[in-house]
Short mmCIF file of C-alpha atoms in Angstrom, two decimals:
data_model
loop_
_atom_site.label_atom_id
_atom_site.label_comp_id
_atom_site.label_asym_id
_atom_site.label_seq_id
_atom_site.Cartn_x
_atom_site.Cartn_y
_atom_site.Cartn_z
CA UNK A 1 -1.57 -53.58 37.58
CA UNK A 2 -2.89 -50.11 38.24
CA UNK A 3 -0.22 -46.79 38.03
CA UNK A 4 -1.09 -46.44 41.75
CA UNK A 5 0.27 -50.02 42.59
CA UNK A 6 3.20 -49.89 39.93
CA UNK A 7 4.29 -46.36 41.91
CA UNK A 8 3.84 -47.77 45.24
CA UNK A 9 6.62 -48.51 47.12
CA UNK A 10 6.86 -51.90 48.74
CA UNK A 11 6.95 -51.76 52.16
CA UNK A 12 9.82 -51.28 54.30
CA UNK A 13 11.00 -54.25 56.21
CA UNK A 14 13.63 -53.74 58.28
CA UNK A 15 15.78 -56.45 59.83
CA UNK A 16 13.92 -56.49 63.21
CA UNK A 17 11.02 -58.02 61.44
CA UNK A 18 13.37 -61.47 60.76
CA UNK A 19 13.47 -62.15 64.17
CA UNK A 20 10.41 -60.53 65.39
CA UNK A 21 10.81 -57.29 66.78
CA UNK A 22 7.71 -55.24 67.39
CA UNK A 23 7.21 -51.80 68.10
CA UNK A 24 6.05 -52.99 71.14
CA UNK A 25 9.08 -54.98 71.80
CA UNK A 26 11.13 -51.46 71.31
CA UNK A 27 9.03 -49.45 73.72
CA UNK A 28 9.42 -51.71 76.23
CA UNK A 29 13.27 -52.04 75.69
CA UNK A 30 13.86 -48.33 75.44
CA UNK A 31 11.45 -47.23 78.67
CA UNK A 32 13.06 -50.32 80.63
CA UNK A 33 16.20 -49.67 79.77
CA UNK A 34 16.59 -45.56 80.51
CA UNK A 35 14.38 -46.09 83.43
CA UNK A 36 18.28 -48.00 84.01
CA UNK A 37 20.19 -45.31 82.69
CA UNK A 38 18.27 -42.59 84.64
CA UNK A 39 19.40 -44.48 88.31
CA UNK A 40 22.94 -45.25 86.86
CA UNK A 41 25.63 -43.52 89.29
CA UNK A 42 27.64 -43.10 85.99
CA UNK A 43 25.02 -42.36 83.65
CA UNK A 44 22.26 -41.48 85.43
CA UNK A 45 23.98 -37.43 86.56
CA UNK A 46 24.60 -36.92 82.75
CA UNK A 47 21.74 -37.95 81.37
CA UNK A 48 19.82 -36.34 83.69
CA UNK A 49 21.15 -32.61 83.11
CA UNK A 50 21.48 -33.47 79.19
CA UNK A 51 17.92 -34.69 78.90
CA UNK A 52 15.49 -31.58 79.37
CA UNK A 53 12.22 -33.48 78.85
CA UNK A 54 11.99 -37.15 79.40
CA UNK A 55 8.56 -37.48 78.15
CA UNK A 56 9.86 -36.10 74.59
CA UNK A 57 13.11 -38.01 74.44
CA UNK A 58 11.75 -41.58 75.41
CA UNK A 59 9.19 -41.37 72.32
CA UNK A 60 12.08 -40.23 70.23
CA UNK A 61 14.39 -43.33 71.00
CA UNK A 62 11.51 -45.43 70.13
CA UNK A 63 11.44 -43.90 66.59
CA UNK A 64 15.41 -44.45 66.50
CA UNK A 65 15.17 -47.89 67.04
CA UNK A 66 12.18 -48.30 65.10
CA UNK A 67 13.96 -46.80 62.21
CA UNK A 68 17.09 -48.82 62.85
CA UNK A 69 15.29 -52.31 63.19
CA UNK A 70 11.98 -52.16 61.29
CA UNK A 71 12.96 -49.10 58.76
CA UNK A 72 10.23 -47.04 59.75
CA UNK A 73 11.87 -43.94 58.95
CA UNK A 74 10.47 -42.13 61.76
CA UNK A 75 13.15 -41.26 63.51
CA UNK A 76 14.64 -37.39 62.63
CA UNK A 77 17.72 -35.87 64.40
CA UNK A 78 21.56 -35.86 64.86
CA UNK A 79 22.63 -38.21 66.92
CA UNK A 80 26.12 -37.37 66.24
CA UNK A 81 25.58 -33.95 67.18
CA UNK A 82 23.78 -34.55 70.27
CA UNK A 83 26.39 -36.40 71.52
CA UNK A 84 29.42 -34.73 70.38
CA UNK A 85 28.00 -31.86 72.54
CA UNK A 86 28.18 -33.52 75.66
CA UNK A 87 32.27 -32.71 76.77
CA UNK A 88 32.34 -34.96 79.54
CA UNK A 89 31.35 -38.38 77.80
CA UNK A 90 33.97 -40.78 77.72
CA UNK A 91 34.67 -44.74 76.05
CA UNK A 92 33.98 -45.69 79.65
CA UNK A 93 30.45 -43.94 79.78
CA UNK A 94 29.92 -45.60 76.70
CA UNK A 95 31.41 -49.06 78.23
CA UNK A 96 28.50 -48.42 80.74
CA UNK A 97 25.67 -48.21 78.80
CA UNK A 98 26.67 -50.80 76.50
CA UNK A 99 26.63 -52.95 79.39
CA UNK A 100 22.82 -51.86 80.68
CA UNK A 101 21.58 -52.08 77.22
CA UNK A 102 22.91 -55.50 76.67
CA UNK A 103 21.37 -56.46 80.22
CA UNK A 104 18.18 -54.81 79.44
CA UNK A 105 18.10 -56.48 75.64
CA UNK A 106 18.38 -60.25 77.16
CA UNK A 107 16.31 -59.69 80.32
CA UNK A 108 13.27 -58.30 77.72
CA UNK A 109 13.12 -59.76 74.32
CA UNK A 110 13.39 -63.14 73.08
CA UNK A 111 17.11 -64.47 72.31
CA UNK A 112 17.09 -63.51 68.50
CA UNK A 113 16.03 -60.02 68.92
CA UNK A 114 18.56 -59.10 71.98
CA UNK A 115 21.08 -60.55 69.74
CA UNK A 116 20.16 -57.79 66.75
CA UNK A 117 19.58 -55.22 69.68
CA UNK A 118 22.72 -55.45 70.77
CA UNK A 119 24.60 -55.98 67.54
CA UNK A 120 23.48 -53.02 66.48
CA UNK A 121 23.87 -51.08 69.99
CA UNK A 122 27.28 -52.14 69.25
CA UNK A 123 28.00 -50.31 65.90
CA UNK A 124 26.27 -47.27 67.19
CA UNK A 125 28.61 -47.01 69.81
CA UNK A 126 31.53 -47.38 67.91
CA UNK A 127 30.27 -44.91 65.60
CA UNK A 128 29.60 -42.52 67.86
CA UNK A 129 32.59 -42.99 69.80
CA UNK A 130 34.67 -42.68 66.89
CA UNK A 131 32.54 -39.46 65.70
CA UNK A 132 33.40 -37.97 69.17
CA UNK A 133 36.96 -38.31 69.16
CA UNK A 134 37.23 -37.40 65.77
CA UNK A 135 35.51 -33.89 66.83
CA UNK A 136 37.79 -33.29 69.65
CA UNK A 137 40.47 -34.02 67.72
CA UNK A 138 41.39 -36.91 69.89
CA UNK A 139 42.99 -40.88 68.84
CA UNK A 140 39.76 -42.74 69.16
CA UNK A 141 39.36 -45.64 71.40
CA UNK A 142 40.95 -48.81 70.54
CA UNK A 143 38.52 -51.91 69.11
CA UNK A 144 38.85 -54.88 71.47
CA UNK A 145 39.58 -56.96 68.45
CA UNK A 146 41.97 -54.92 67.24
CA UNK A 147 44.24 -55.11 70.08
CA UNK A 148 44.04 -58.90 69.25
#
């Protein structure tokens, strides 16, 4: 084995790859689903002030998820931040797009992938929700399961 091979990393392999997510399979979720978002009567007023530049932010949520599912590593910003800045979110905003992404996530990939999709959409909210309220100083919102 050569010092170039020995040094090389192996590839990343995220767990998208498992059940077949492509980085096609993640434009197509992202671009279908904010075209969603963007119409929303909830969503659709906040996201539309917050987001400056559609054409920029759509690519960007493509690296997100391609670093979440296939480990790409693409993906650089603050998520946490971005959010946190935005005073009038709320658990039920959140409620909201959890919904359209789920919807979006079934209608457009095969059964296996939605189900990692939204798994993780799931912990992302939560963590961001959780983030939020910890910023403003506020009780976070309550876990379904935890209220048993």
């Amino acid at each position: 084995m050569s010092a170039s091979e020995m040094s090389a990393s192996p590839p990343r392999v995220g767990p998208g790859a498992a059940v077949g997510v492509t980085e096609g399979m993640i434009h197509q979720l992202v671009y279908g689903f904010y075209a969603k978002i963007r119409t929303d009567p909830a969503l659709g007023p906040i996201f539309n002030r917050v987001v400056q530049d559609w054409d920029e932010h759509l690519p960007k949520m493509c690296d997100f998820w391609s670093s979440v599912l296939l480990a790409t590593g693409r993906f650089r910003g603050s998520p946490m931040t971005a959010h946190a800045r935005i005073a009038d979110i709320r658990p039920t905003h959140f409620a909201r797009w959890l919904h359209l992404f789920r919807q979006t996530a079934i209608e457009m990939c095969p059964a296996d992938a939605a189900a990692l999709f939204i798994s993780r959409s799931e912990m992302i909210a939560e963590s961001l929700q959780l983030g939020i309220a910890t910023s403003r100083g506020e009780l976070p919102p309550v876990r379904a399961s935890a209220r048993g």
